Amino acid sequence: MAPPRQVFVAIIGVGGVGKAFLGQLSQLAQRMSQNPSQPMYISLILLASSKKLLLSPNYHHLNLSTCASDLQSSTTTPMSPAEIAQYLEKAPEKTILIDNTSNQDIADAYPTFLAKGINVVTPNKKAFSSSLALWKEIFSAASNGTGSGGWVFHESSCGAGLPVISTLKELVETGDEVTRIEGVFSGTMSFLFNSFMPVGGGGGQFSAEVKKAKELGYTEPDPRDDLNGLDVARKLTILARMVGLDVESATSFPVQSLIPKELESCSSGDEFLEKLPQFDGQMDKTKEEAAKEGKVVRFVGSIDVAKKGVKVGLEKFDASHPIAALKGSDNIISFYTKRYGDNPLIIQGAGAGGEVTAMGVTGDLIKVLRLLHVQARRMSVVGRTD
Amino acid sequence: MAPPRQVFVAIIGVGGVGKAFLGQLSQLAQRMSQNPSQPMYISLILLASSKKLLLSPNYHHLNLSTCASDLQSSTTTPMSPAEIAQYLEKAPEKTILIDNTSNQDIADAYPTFLAKGINVVTPNKKAFSSSLALWKEIFSAASNGTGSGGWVFHESSCGAGLPVISTLKELVETGDEVTRIEGVFSGTMSFLFNSFMPVGGGGGQFSAEVKKAKELGYTEPDPRDDLNGLDVARKLTILARMVGLDVESATSFPVQSLIPKELESCSSGDEFLEKLPQFDGQMDKTKEEAAKEGKVVRFVGSIDVAKKGVKVGLEKFDASHPIAALKGSDNIISFYTKRYGDNPLIIQGAGAGGEVTAMGVTGDLIKVLRLLHVQARRMSVVGRTD
């Protein structure tokens, strides 16, 4: 049996996902310390928000239960991603960076982190849906790409904690031929259209549903950040790249925005919400057309692998289609493949929310810990008997 | 970069799943040999059916493309599981046993294999759904249990290649609280009831649907092996144990058999099929009762975690329920958890068939290879620089 071994963890981001993750990490650390067969313990050595930094300069572990409040009272000067990478590189044990932000600058530094042997776990979509060059740099540095650096896992970058990324990865790695991916990839859009046009009729005016969604906390502070379709486009970019399509960026394929052109220039989300009812007629027309065909309207993303076609926007579905039957703010993702034939492999459930998103991050962290644990054990065996 | 490294693979079972797996393994080995960043290659050193054995006594690799036919013409005396374990233990590199059988004797030997450091990958339900003692022995020996032996992965023991085992494992490991699991776990039962009582009315006599299912190859050679519910009970046993319930065996909870008592003693599947129409009245009555309530009948399994209740049998569902809307021979598994709230995490798709079952095995093999690859790399790094 190997001796207990420390793994250093640095966390950036203490928003909704970040806070939920800290809670899950505390519990995980506690369970690991109670498990005699897991000779490894987690030491938090850095916690950062966009403005604050809590740092352990000598790599002593920070207190997991008080770190969130300690961060608030910290007066340490924030560090750049490059400085964080240097700090982690000098750590005396293996390190894992958990990026719970949606920050582009941190994402841009992933190749640097990975090349230095730092493992990266993140729900940050920007790292995998910005330029194709960044995607290629990340996976040519990472051990689970073609490189020999750190491992990178990003389950929660699509569908939150739902096993979307891992399932698609397994389909591809085991040699199945993915022909088509289709689904509802946004909890906000799911809620909006399940309310706006429920199966069986009814539903309110579109602008009223947007307002309700905002009040319930289902939208971004400015609902236009959901309605522009970019969030869905980013997720589709990630999945398309995973099946081998060289998608240049999240704006290099057709994405339908639900923001009326006239309201793109509104100075605030509030002004936008106030003026949106003037455009309900357009959405009513879309709804009526679908109803005439006995269908409902949903905001979906799809990838046609053979045609290399990626698109995001409104589509009509029969009432009996699984996409039409979705409830609440659930996501649904259907993978059509050669092995699965006519009936796709379907994953469905909550695709947004702090706890389920953090769960995907925690799950990835466990995968990295398992890989590091094997390294630790192997080294110990080598040291003693080889 | 580490030097290329060999991993030895032994395969037992060349039935439907075994044959499909051999095809997938050939392709995987080819892809690995073309990938310069994967310094590891797979060597098949043993292939066995229940009656034949193809063996490489000096651990030289067998020919993957001809091994299936070479096995048929082999006259080597078969080996017992204990003999296979001894042979693999002496191999000069890491070994993986792929058990593509549903054989109890091989399952009983897993603790021996694992304790010797041999990794085990399998769709064999019997290993995980027989006595609780065997389950405990397996996971106290395995590295992904509380032991330090080989790794054991068994994704295809429930829902074939669908990510059922891995998803449940992640829910549990990340600290979510699973409250209920419910679903259609048998492709045969799914097909039977989707045909017998489709949503919207219609459907044939139950006995006729059973006959049709057998003709289409959806049932075991003797359909009673599906209709007794034991296959579903075995899958429920595995999932229940994964969420911490000490289920003694697959017959220690209520399992409804669809075999009329009078036909249990039929001497053959053919005699059974001939006499089954006499009992159609019972199933018609069940169907009518459900129809009166506007529901359909489905054969499902469920686990109520708080009540420690596991059961398998017929239940009624609203036409709008995802279980009612299932198509063909698809499986559906719903995980209700604290984090996911009212709307469960749902996995749906083909839960039987050679290729998709083999896919789960290939996916597990890749996981083990990744863990062994890390060991290999670490050792090389230690040897050169530590």
Coordinates of N, CA and C in Angstrom, one line a residue, chain A residues 1 5 24 27-28 31 35 37 94 143-149 151 153 155 159-163 167 169-176 320-322 325 327-330 339-340 343-351 355-356 359-364 366-367 370-379 382-383 386, chain B residues 1 5 24 27-28 31 35 37 94 143-149 151 153 155 159-163 167 169-176 320-322 325 327-330 339-340 343-351 355-356 359-364 366-367 370-379 382-383 386:
Chain A
M1 N 0.8 -1.2 0.0 CA 0.0 0.0 0.0 C 0.9 1.3 0.0
R5 N -0.8 10.5 0.1 CA -0.2 11.4 -0.8 C -1.1 12.7 -1.0
Q24 N -19.3 20.7 -2.3 CA -19.1 19.3 -2.7 C -17.7 18.8 -2.5
Q27 N -17.2 17.9 1.2 CA -17.7 16.6 1.5 C -16.8 15.5 0.9
L28 N -16.3 15.7 -0.3 CA -15.4 14.7 -1.0 C -14.2 14.5 -0.1
R31 N -14.9 12.5 2.8 CA -15.1 11.0 2.5 C -13.8 10.4 2.2
N35 N -11.6 7.1 4.1 CA -11.5 5.9 3.3 C -10.0 5.4 3.3
S37 N -8.6 3.1 1.9 CA -8.0 2.5 0.7 C -7.7 3.7 -0.3
K94 N 1.6 17.0 -7.3 CA 0.7 17.2 -8.4 C -0.4 18.2 -8.1
S143 N -2.7 15.3 -21.8 CA -2.5 13.8 -21.8 C -3.7 13.1 -22.4
N144 N -4.9 13.6 -22.3 CA -6.0 13.0 -22.9 C -6.3 13.6 -24.3
G145 N -5.3 14.3 -24.8 CA -5.2 14.7 -26.2 C -4.1 13.9 -26.8
T146 N -3.2 14.6 -27.5 CA -2.0 14.0 -28.1 C -0.8 14.3 -27.4
G147 N -0.9 15.1 -26.3 CA 0.3 15.6 -25.5 C 0.7 14.7 -24.4
S148 N 1.5 15.2 -23.5 CA 2.0 14.5 -22.4 C 2.0 15.4 -21.1
G149 N 1.1 16.4 -21.2 CA 1.0 17.3 -20.0 C -0.1 16.9 -19.1
W151 N -4.0 16.5 -17.5 CA -5.3 16.0 -18.0 C -6.3 17.1 -18.0
F153 N -10.5 17.8 -18.2 CA -11.8 17.3 -18.2 C -12.8 18.4 -18.2
E155 N -16.7 18.0 -18.4 CA -18.0 17.4 -18.6 C -19.1 18.5 -18.5
G159 N -24.5 20.7 -21.0 CA -25.5 19.9 -20.3 C -25.2 19.8 -18.8
A160 N -24.4 20.7 -18.3 CA -24.1 20.7 -16.8 C -23.6 19.2 -16.4
G161 N -24.1 18.7 -15.4 CA -23.7 17.4 -14.9 C -24.2 16.2 -15.7
L162 N -25.0 16.4 -16.6 CA -25.5 15.3 -17.4 C -24.3 14.7 -18.2
P163 N -24.3 13.3 -18.3 CA -23.1 12.7 -18.9 C -23.1 12.8 -20.5
T167 N -20.2 10.6 -22.6 CA -20.9 9.6 -23.5 C -20.5 9.8 -24.9
K169 N -17.7 11.1 -26.0 CA -16.3 10.7 -26.0 C -16.2 9.2 -26.2
E170 N -17.0 8.5 -25.4 CA -17.0 7.0 -25.5 C -17.5 6.5 -26.8
L171 N -18.5 7.1 -27.3 CA -19.0 6.7 -28.7 C -17.9 6.8 -29.7
V172 N -17.2 7.9 -29.7 CA -16.1 8.2 -30.6 C -14.9 7.2 -30.4
E173 N -14.5 7.1 -29.1 CA -13.3 6.4 -28.8 C -13.5 4.9 -29.1
T174 N -14.7 4.4 -28.9 CA -14.9 2.9 -29.2 C -15.2 2.6 -30.6
G175 N -15.2 3.7 -31.5 CA -15.3 3.5 -32.9 C -16.7 3.5 -33.5
D176 N -17.7 4.0 -32.7 CA -19.0 4.1 -33.3 C -19.0 5.3 -34.2
S320 N -45.5 14.1 -30.2 CA -45.0 12.8 -29.6 C -43.5 12.8 -29.6
H321 N -42.8 13.7 -30.2 CA -41.4 13.7 -30.2 C -40.8 14.0 -28.8
P322 N -39.8 13.3 -28.4 CA -39.2 13.5 -27.1 C -38.8 14.9 -26.8
A325 N -41.8 16.8 -25.6 CA -42.4 16.3 -24.3 C -41.5 16.8 -23.1
K327 N -39.8 18.7 -20.0 CA -40.5 19.5 -18.9 C -39.6 20.5 -18.3
G328 N -40.2 21.5 -17.7 CA -39.4 22.5 -16.9 C -38.3 23.1 -17.7
S329 N -37.1 23.1 -17.1 CA -35.9 23.6 -17.8 C -35.0 22.5 -18.2
D330 N -35.5 21.3 -18.4 CA -34.6 20.2 -18.7 C -34.0 20.3 -20.1
R339 N -24.2 2.3 -34.5 CA -24.6 1.2 -33.7 C -26.0 1.3 -33.1
Y340 N -26.4 2.5 -32.8 CA -27.7 2.7 -32.1 C -28.9 2.7 -33.2
N343 N -33.2 4.4 -33.4 CA -33.5 5.0 -32.1 C -32.3 5.5 -31.4
P344 N -32.2 6.8 -31.2 CA -30.9 7.4 -30.7 C -30.7 7.0 -29.2
L345 N -29.4 7.2 -28.8 CA -29.1 7.2 -27.4 C -29.5 8.6 -26.8
I346 N -30.3 8.6 -25.8 CA -30.8 9.9 -25.3 C -30.4 10.2 -23.8
I347 N -29.9 11.4 -23.6 CA -29.6 11.8 -22.2 C -30.5 13.0 -21.9
Q348 N -31.2 12.9 -20.8 CA -32.2 14.0 -20.4 C -32.1 14.3 -19.0
G349 N -32.4 15.6 -18.7 CA -32.4 16.1 -17.3 C -32.0 17.5 -17.1
A350 N -31.9 18.0 -15.9 CA -31.5 19.3 -15.7 C -30.1 19.6 -16.3
G351 N -30.0 20.7 -17.1 CA -28.8 21.0 -17.7 C -28.2 22.3 -17.3
E355 N -25.7 23.2 -8.3 CA -25.4 21.9 -7.8 C -25.1 20.9 -8.9
V356 N -26.0 20.8 -9.9 CA -25.7 19.8 -11.0 C -24.5 20.2 -11.9
M359 N -21.6 19.2 -9.9 CA -21.4 17.8 -9.8 C -20.6 17.3 -11.0
G360 N -20.8 17.9 -12.2 CA -19.9 17.5 -13.3 C -18.5 17.8 -13.0
V361 N -18.2 18.9 -12.4 CA -16.9 19.3 -12.0 C -16.3 18.3 -11.0
T362 N -17.1 18.0 -10.0 CA -16.6 17.1 -8.9 C -16.3 15.7 -9.6
G363 N -17.2 15.3 -10.5 CA -17.0 14.0 -11.1 C -15.7 14.0 -11.9
D364 N -15.4 15.0 -12.6 CA -14.2 15.1 -13.4 C -12.9 15.1 -12.4
I366 N -12.7 13.7 -9.6 CA -12.5 12.3 -9.1 C -11.8 11.5 -10.2
K367 N -12.1 11.7 -11.5 CA -11.4 11.0 -12.6 C -9.9 11.4 -12.5
R370 N -8.2 9.8 -9.6 CA -8.0 8.3 -9.8 C -6.7 8.2 -10.7
L371 N -6.6 9.0 -11.7 CA -5.4 8.9 -12.6 C -4.1 9.2 -11.8
L372 N -4.2 10.2 -10.9 CA -3.0 10.6 -10.2 C -2.7 9.6 -9.1
H373 N -3.8 9.0 -8.5 CA -3.6 8.0 -7.5 C -2.8 6.8 -8.1
V374 N -3.2 6.4 -9.3 CA -2.5 5.3 -9.9 C -1.0 5.7 -10.1
Q375 N -0.7 6.9 -10.5 CA 0.7 7.4 -10.6 C 1.4 7.3 -9.3
A376 N 0.7 7.8 -8.2 CA 1.3 7.8 -6.9 C 1.6 6.3 -6.5
R377 N 0.6 5.4 -6.7 CA 0.8 4.1 -6.2 C 2.0 3.4 -7.0
R378 N 1.9 3.6 -8.3 CA 3.0 3.0 -9.1 C 4.3 3.5 -8.7
M379 N 4.5 4.8 -8.4 CA 5.7 5.3 -8.0 C 6.2 4.7 -6.7
V382 N 7.4 1.2 -7.4 CA 8.7 1.3 -8.1 C 9.8 1.5 -7.0
G383 N 9.5 2.5 -6.2 CA 10.5 2.9 -5.2 C 10.8 1.8 -4.2
D386 N 11.0 -2.3 -7.4 CA 11.5 -2.5 -8.7 C 13.0 -2.4 -8.8
Chain B
M1 N 8.8 11.2 -23.2 CA 7.8 10.2 -23.7 C 8.2 8.8 -23.3
R5 N 4.6 0.2 -24.8 CA 4.4 -0.8 -23.8 C 3.3 -1.7 -24.1
Q24 N -14.5 -4.9 -32.6 CA -14.2 -3.5 -32.1 C -12.8 -3.5 -31.6
Q27 N -10.3 -3.0 -34.4 CA -10.2 -1.6 -34.8 C -9.5 -0.7 -33.8
L28 N -9.8 -1.0 -32.5 CA -9.1 -0.2 -31.5 C -7.6 -0.4 -31.5
R31 N -6.3 1.6 -34.4 CA -6.2 3.1 -34.1 C -5.1 3.4 -33.1
N35 N -1.5 5.9 -33.4 CA -1.5 7.1 -32.6 C -0.2 7.2 -31.8
S37 N 0.9 9.2 -29.8 CA 0.9 9.7 -28.4 C 0.4 8.6 -27.4
K94 N 1.3 -6.2 -17.7 CA -0.1 -6.0 -17.1 C -1.1 -6.8 -18.0
S143 N -9.1 -2.4 -7.2 CA -8.6 -1.1 -6.9 C -9.7 -0.1 -6.9
N144 N -10.7 -0.3 -7.7 CA -11.8 0.7 -7.6 C -12.9 0.3 -6.6
G145 N -12.5 -0.6 -5.7 CA -13.3 -0.9 -4.5 C -12.4 -0.5 -3.4
T146 N -12.2 -1.3 -2.4 CA -11.4 -0.9 -1.3 C -10.0 -1.6 -1.3
G147 N -9.8 -2.4 -2.4 CA -8.6 -3.2 -2.5 C -7.4 -2.5 -3.2
S148 N -6.4 -3.3 -3.5 CA -5.3 -2.8 -4.2 C -4.9 -3.7 -5.4
G149 N -5.9 -4.6 -5.8 CA -5.6 -5.5 -6.9 C -5.9 -4.8 -8.3
W151 N -8.3 -3.6 -11.6 CA -9.5 -2.8 -11.7 C -10.6 -3.6 -12.3
F153 N -14.4 -3.2 -14.3 CA -15.4 -2.4 -14.9 C -16.5 -3.2 -15.5
E155 N -19.7 -1.8 -17.2 CA -20.8 -1.0 -17.7 C -21.9 -1.7 -18.4
G159 N -28.1 -2.3 -19.1 CA -28.4 -1.4 -20.1 C -27.4 -1.4 -21.3
A160 N -26.7 -2.5 -21.4 CA -25.7 -2.7 -22.4 C -24.7 -1.5 -22.5
G161 N -24.5 -0.9 -23.6 CA -23.6 0.2 -23.7 C -24.1 1.6 -23.2
L162 N -25.3 1.6 -22.8 CA -25.8 2.9 -22.3 C -25.1 3.3 -21.0
P163 N -24.8 4.5 -20.8 CA -24.0 4.9 -19.6 C -24.8 4.9 -18.3
T167 N -22.9 6.5 -14.8 CA -23.7 7.6 -14.4 C -24.1 7.5 -12.9
K169 N -22.6 5.6 -10.7 CA -21.3 5.7 -9.9 C -21.0 7.1 -9.7
E170 N -21.1 8.0 -10.7 CA -20.7 9.4 -10.5 C -21.7 10.1 -9.6
L171 N -23.0 9.8 -9.7 CA -23.9 10.4 -8.8 C -23.6 10.1 -7.3
V172 N -23.2 8.8 -7.1 CA -22.9 8.3 -5.7 C -21.6 8.9 -5.3
E173 N -20.6 8.8 -6.1 CA -19.2 9.3 -5.8 C -19.1 10.8 -5.5
T174 N -19.9 11.6 -6.3 CA -19.9 13.0 -6.1 C -20.8 13.5 -4.9
G175 N -21.4 12.5 -4.2 CA -22.2 12.8 -3.0 C -23.6 13.2 -3.3
D176 N -24.2 12.9 -4.4 CA -25.6 13.2 -4.6 C -26.4 12.1 -3.8
S320 N -48.5 9.8 -21.2 CA -47.6 10.9 -21.4 C -46.2 10.6 -20.6
H321 N -46.2 9.5 -19.9 CA -45.0 9.2 -19.1 C -43.9 8.7 -20.1
P322 N -42.7 9.1 -19.8 CA -41.6 8.7 -20.7 C -41.5 7.2 -20.9
A325 N -43.9 6.1 -23.5 CA -43.5 6.5 -24.9 C -42.3 5.8 -25.5
K327 N -39.9 3.3 -27.5 CA -40.1 2.7 -28.8 C -39.2 1.4 -29.0
G328 N -39.7 0.5 -29.8 CA -38.9 -0.7 -30.2 C -38.5 -1.5 -29.0
S329 N -37.2 -1.8 -28.9 CA -36.7 -2.6 -27.7 C -35.9 -1.7 -26.8
D330 N -36.1 -0.4 -26.9 CA -35.3 0.5 -26.1 C -35.4 0.3 -24.6
R339 N -30.1 16.3 -6.0 CA -29.7 17.4 -6.9 C -30.6 17.6 -8.1
Y340 N -31.1 16.5 -8.6 CA -31.9 16.6 -9.8 C -33.4 17.0 -9.6
N343 N -37.5 16.4 -11.7 CA -37.3 15.8 -13.0 C -36.0 15.0 -13.0
P344 N -36.2 13.7 -13.2 CA -35.0 12.8 -13.1 C -34.0 13.0 -14.2
L345 N -32.8 12.4 -13.9 CA -31.8 12.3 -15.0 C -32.2 11.0 -15.7
I346 N -32.4 11.1 -17.0 CA -32.9 9.9 -17.8 C -31.8 9.5 -18.9
I347 N -31.6 8.2 -18.9 CA -30.8 7.6 -20.0 C -31.7 6.7 -20.8
Q348 N -31.7 6.8 -22.1 CA -32.6 6.0 -22.9 C -31.9 5.5 -24.2
G349 N -32.2 4.4 -24.7 CA -31.7 3.9 -25.9 C -31.6 2.3 -25.9
A350 N -31.0 1.8 -27.0 CA -30.9 0.3 -27.1 C -30.2 -0.2 -25.9
G351 N -30.8 -1.2 -25.2 CA -30.2 -1.8 -24.1 C -29.8 -3.3 -24.3
E355 N -23.5 -5.3 -30.8 CA -22.6 -4.2 -31.0 C -22.6 -3.2 -29.8
V356 N -23.9 -2.9 -29.4 CA -23.9 -1.9 -28.3 C -23.5 -2.4 -27.0
M359 N -19.8 -2.4 -27.1 CA -19.3 -1.0 -27.0 C -19.1 -0.7 -25.5
G360 N -19.9 -1.1 -24.7 CA -19.7 -0.9 -23.2 C -18.4 -1.5 -22.7
V361 N -18.2 -2.7 -23.3 CA -17.0 -3.5 -22.9 C -15.7 -2.8 -23.5
T362 N -15.8 -2.3 -24.7 CA -14.7 -1.6 -25.3 C -14.4 -0.3 -24.5
G363 N -15.5 0.4 -24.2 CA -15.3 1.6 -23.4 C -14.6 1.4 -22.1
D364 N -15.0 0.3 -21.4 CA -14.4 0.0 -20.1 C -12.9 -0.4 -20.3
I366 N -11.0 0.7 -22.6 CA -10.2 2.0 -22.8 C -9.9 2.7 -21.4
K367 N -10.9 2.6 -20.5 CA -10.7 3.2 -19.2 C -9.5 2.5 -18.5
R370 N -6.2 3.4 -20.0 CA -5.8 4.7 -19.6 C -5.1 4.7 -18.2
L371 N -5.7 3.9 -17.3 CA -5.1 3.8 -16.0 C -3.8 3.1 -16.1
L372 N -3.7 2.1 -16.9 CA -2.4 1.3 -17.0 C -1.3 2.2 -17.8
H373 N -1.8 3.0 -18.7 CA -0.9 3.9 -19.5 C -0.2 4.8 -18.5
V374 N -1.0 5.4 -17.6 CA -0.5 6.3 -16.6 C 0.6 5.6 -15.8
Q375 N 0.3 4.4 -15.4 CA 1.3 3.6 -14.6 C 2.5 3.5 -15.4
A376 N 2.4 3.0 -16.7 CA 3.5 2.8 -17.5 C 4.4 4.1 -17.6
R377 N 3.7 5.2 -17.9 CA 4.4 6.4 -18.1 C 5.1 6.9 -16.8
R378 N 4.4 6.8 -15.7 CA 5.0 7.1 -14.5 C 6.2 6.3 -14.2
M379 N 6.2 5.0 -14.5 CA 7.3 4.2 -14.2 C 8.5 4.6 -15.0
V382 N 9.9 7.8 -13.7 CA 10.7 7.5 -12.4 C 12.0 6.9 -12.8
G383 N 12.0 5.9 -13.7 CA 13.2 5.3 -14.1 C 14.2 6.2 -14.7
D386 N 13.7 10.4 -11.8 CA 13.6 10.6 -10.3 C 14.8 10.2 -9.5

